[in-house]
Amino acid sequence: MDERIYDDVTRPGHYCHGGYECADVVEAVLADAGDRVGGAAAWWTGNALKYLFRWAFKGSTPAERVRDLSKAEECCRRAAGCYEHHVAARRRLADETLARAE
């Protein structure tokens, strides 16, 4: 049983479930993602995870809970856009490097 103290700043209850704390999960999942998908895409993914982690526990009305799901959806859209930009930038860099080598 997790007996650590919850507080609104360092350990809000709506971010701690099943023995896991959201910040720890996000860090574990995305620790090395920035190099693979780009920093901005990783950042938006972390935010999506945050909203998905807490949606069922934060808010007292269905509308408040759906709002967190909508926020997660928006974060996913932004992550996808950032990832596409990252891939395009890497492709341009590879093309420029190849052109210089010729």
Short mmCIF file of C-alpha atoms in Angstrom, two decimals:
data_model
loop_
_atom_site.label_atom_id
_atom_site.label_comp_id
_atom_site.label_asym_id
_atom_site.label_seq_id
_atom_site.Cartn_x
_atom_site.Cartn_y
_atom_site.Cartn_z
CA MET A 1 0.00 0.00 0.00
CA ASP A 2 1.27 3.43 -0.96
CA GLU A 3 1.39 5.56 2.18
CA ARG A 4 3.00 8.67 0.71
CA ILE A 5 1.21 11.94 1.33
CA TYR A 6 -0.81 13.53 -1.44
CA ASP A 7 -0.74 17.28 -1.92
CA ASP A 8 -1.96 19.56 -4.68
CA VAL A 9 1.51 20.69 -5.77
CA THR A 10 3.94 17.78 -5.60
CA ARG A 11 1.66 14.75 -5.61
CA PRO A 12 -1.99 15.41 -6.49
CA GLY A 13 -4.27 12.46 -5.84
CA HIS A 14 -5.71 12.49 -9.36
CA TYR A 15 -2.20 11.71 -10.69
CA CYS A 16 -1.59 8.68 -8.44
CA HIS A 17 -3.37 5.41 -9.20
CA GLY A 18 -2.68 1.72 -8.81
CA GLY A 19 0.65 2.35 -7.16
CA TYR A 20 1.83 4.51 -10.06
CA GLU A 21 2.40 8.24 -10.20
CA CYS A 22 1.73 9.90 -13.54
CA ALA A 23 5.02 11.84 -13.62
CA ASP A 24 7.00 8.62 -13.10
CA VAL A 25 5.09 6.83 -15.86
CA VAL A 26 5.54 9.69 -18.33
CA GLU A 27 9.26 9.92 -17.57
CA ALA A 28 9.73 6.16 -17.96
CA VAL A 29 7.82 5.99 -21.22
CA LEU A 30 9.35 9.08 -22.84
CA ALA A 31 12.86 9.21 -21.37
CA ASP A 32 14.52 8.51 -24.70
CA ALA A 33 11.72 9.49 -27.06
CA GLY A 34 12.96 13.00 -27.88
CA ASP A 35 15.77 11.74 -30.12
CA ARG A 36 13.44 9.35 -31.91
CA VAL A 37 10.36 11.50 -32.43
CA GLY A 38 11.52 15.05 -31.72
CA GLY A 39 11.29 17.00 -28.50
CA ALA A 40 8.01 18.74 -29.28
CA ALA A 41 6.24 15.50 -30.24
CA ALA A 42 7.50 13.86 -27.05
CA TRP A 43 6.32 16.84 -25.01
CA TRP A 44 2.80 16.71 -26.49
CA THR A 45 2.73 12.93 -25.98
CA GLY A 46 3.60 13.42 -22.31
CA ASN A 47 0.73 15.85 -21.95
CA ALA A 48 -1.66 13.42 -23.64
CA LEU A 49 -0.55 10.71 -21.22
CA LYS A 50 -1.14 13.07 -18.32
CA TYR A 51 -4.72 13.77 -19.38
CA LEU A 52 -5.41 10.08 -20.05
CA PHE A 53 -3.94 9.13 -16.71
CA ARG A 54 -6.17 11.46 -14.74
CA TRP A 55 -9.42 11.80 -16.72
CA ALA A 56 -11.45 9.31 -14.68
CA PHE A 57 -10.28 10.77 -11.37
CA LYS A 58 -10.24 14.54 -11.83
CA GLY A 59 -13.44 16.46 -12.01
CA SER A 60 -16.75 15.66 -10.45
CA THR A 61 -19.01 15.81 -13.49
CA PRO A 62 -19.06 13.87 -16.75
CA ALA A 63 -18.43 17.12 -18.65
CA GLU A 64 -15.26 17.78 -16.66
CA ARG A 65 -14.02 14.25 -17.32
CA VAL A 66 -14.81 14.43 -21.03
CA ARG A 67 -12.88 17.70 -21.16
CA ASP A 68 -9.69 15.87 -20.11
CA LEU A 69 -10.29 13.27 -22.83
CA SER A 70 -10.73 16.10 -25.34
CA LYS A 71 -7.49 17.67 -24.12
CA ALA A 72 -5.70 14.34 -24.60
CA GLU A 73 -7.10 14.12 -28.13
CA GLU A 74 -5.83 17.63 -28.94
CA CYS A 75 -2.41 16.77 -27.53
CA CYS A 76 -2.29 13.67 -29.76
CA ARG A 77 -3.13 15.78 -32.82
CA ARG A 78 -0.36 18.21 -31.94
CA ALA A 79 2.11 15.38 -31.27
CA ALA A 80 1.34 13.93 -34.70
CA GLY A 81 1.89 17.30 -36.37
CA CYS A 82 5.18 17.82 -34.55
CA TYR A 83 6.33 14.32 -35.44
CA GLU A 84 5.54 14.88 -39.12
CA HIS A 85 7.55 18.11 -38.97
CA HIS A 86 10.43 16.26 -37.27
CA VAL A 87 10.45 13.53 -39.95
CA ALA A 88 10.38 16.12 -42.75
CA ALA A 89 13.26 18.07 -41.16
CA ARG A 90 15.36 14.91 -40.81
CA ARG A 91 14.61 13.98 -44.42
CA ARG A 92 15.72 17.44 -45.61
CA LEU A 93 18.92 17.18 -43.58
CA ALA A 94 19.68 13.75 -45.04
CA ASP A 95 19.04 15.04 -48.58
CA GLU A 96 21.30 18.05 -48.01
CA THR A 97 24.05 15.84 -46.61
CA LEU A 98 23.79 13.50 -49.58
CA ALA A 99 23.85 16.41 -52.04
CA ARG A 100 27.04 17.81 -50.44
CA ALA A 101 28.72 14.41 -50.63
CA GLU A 102 28.12 14.15 -54.38
#
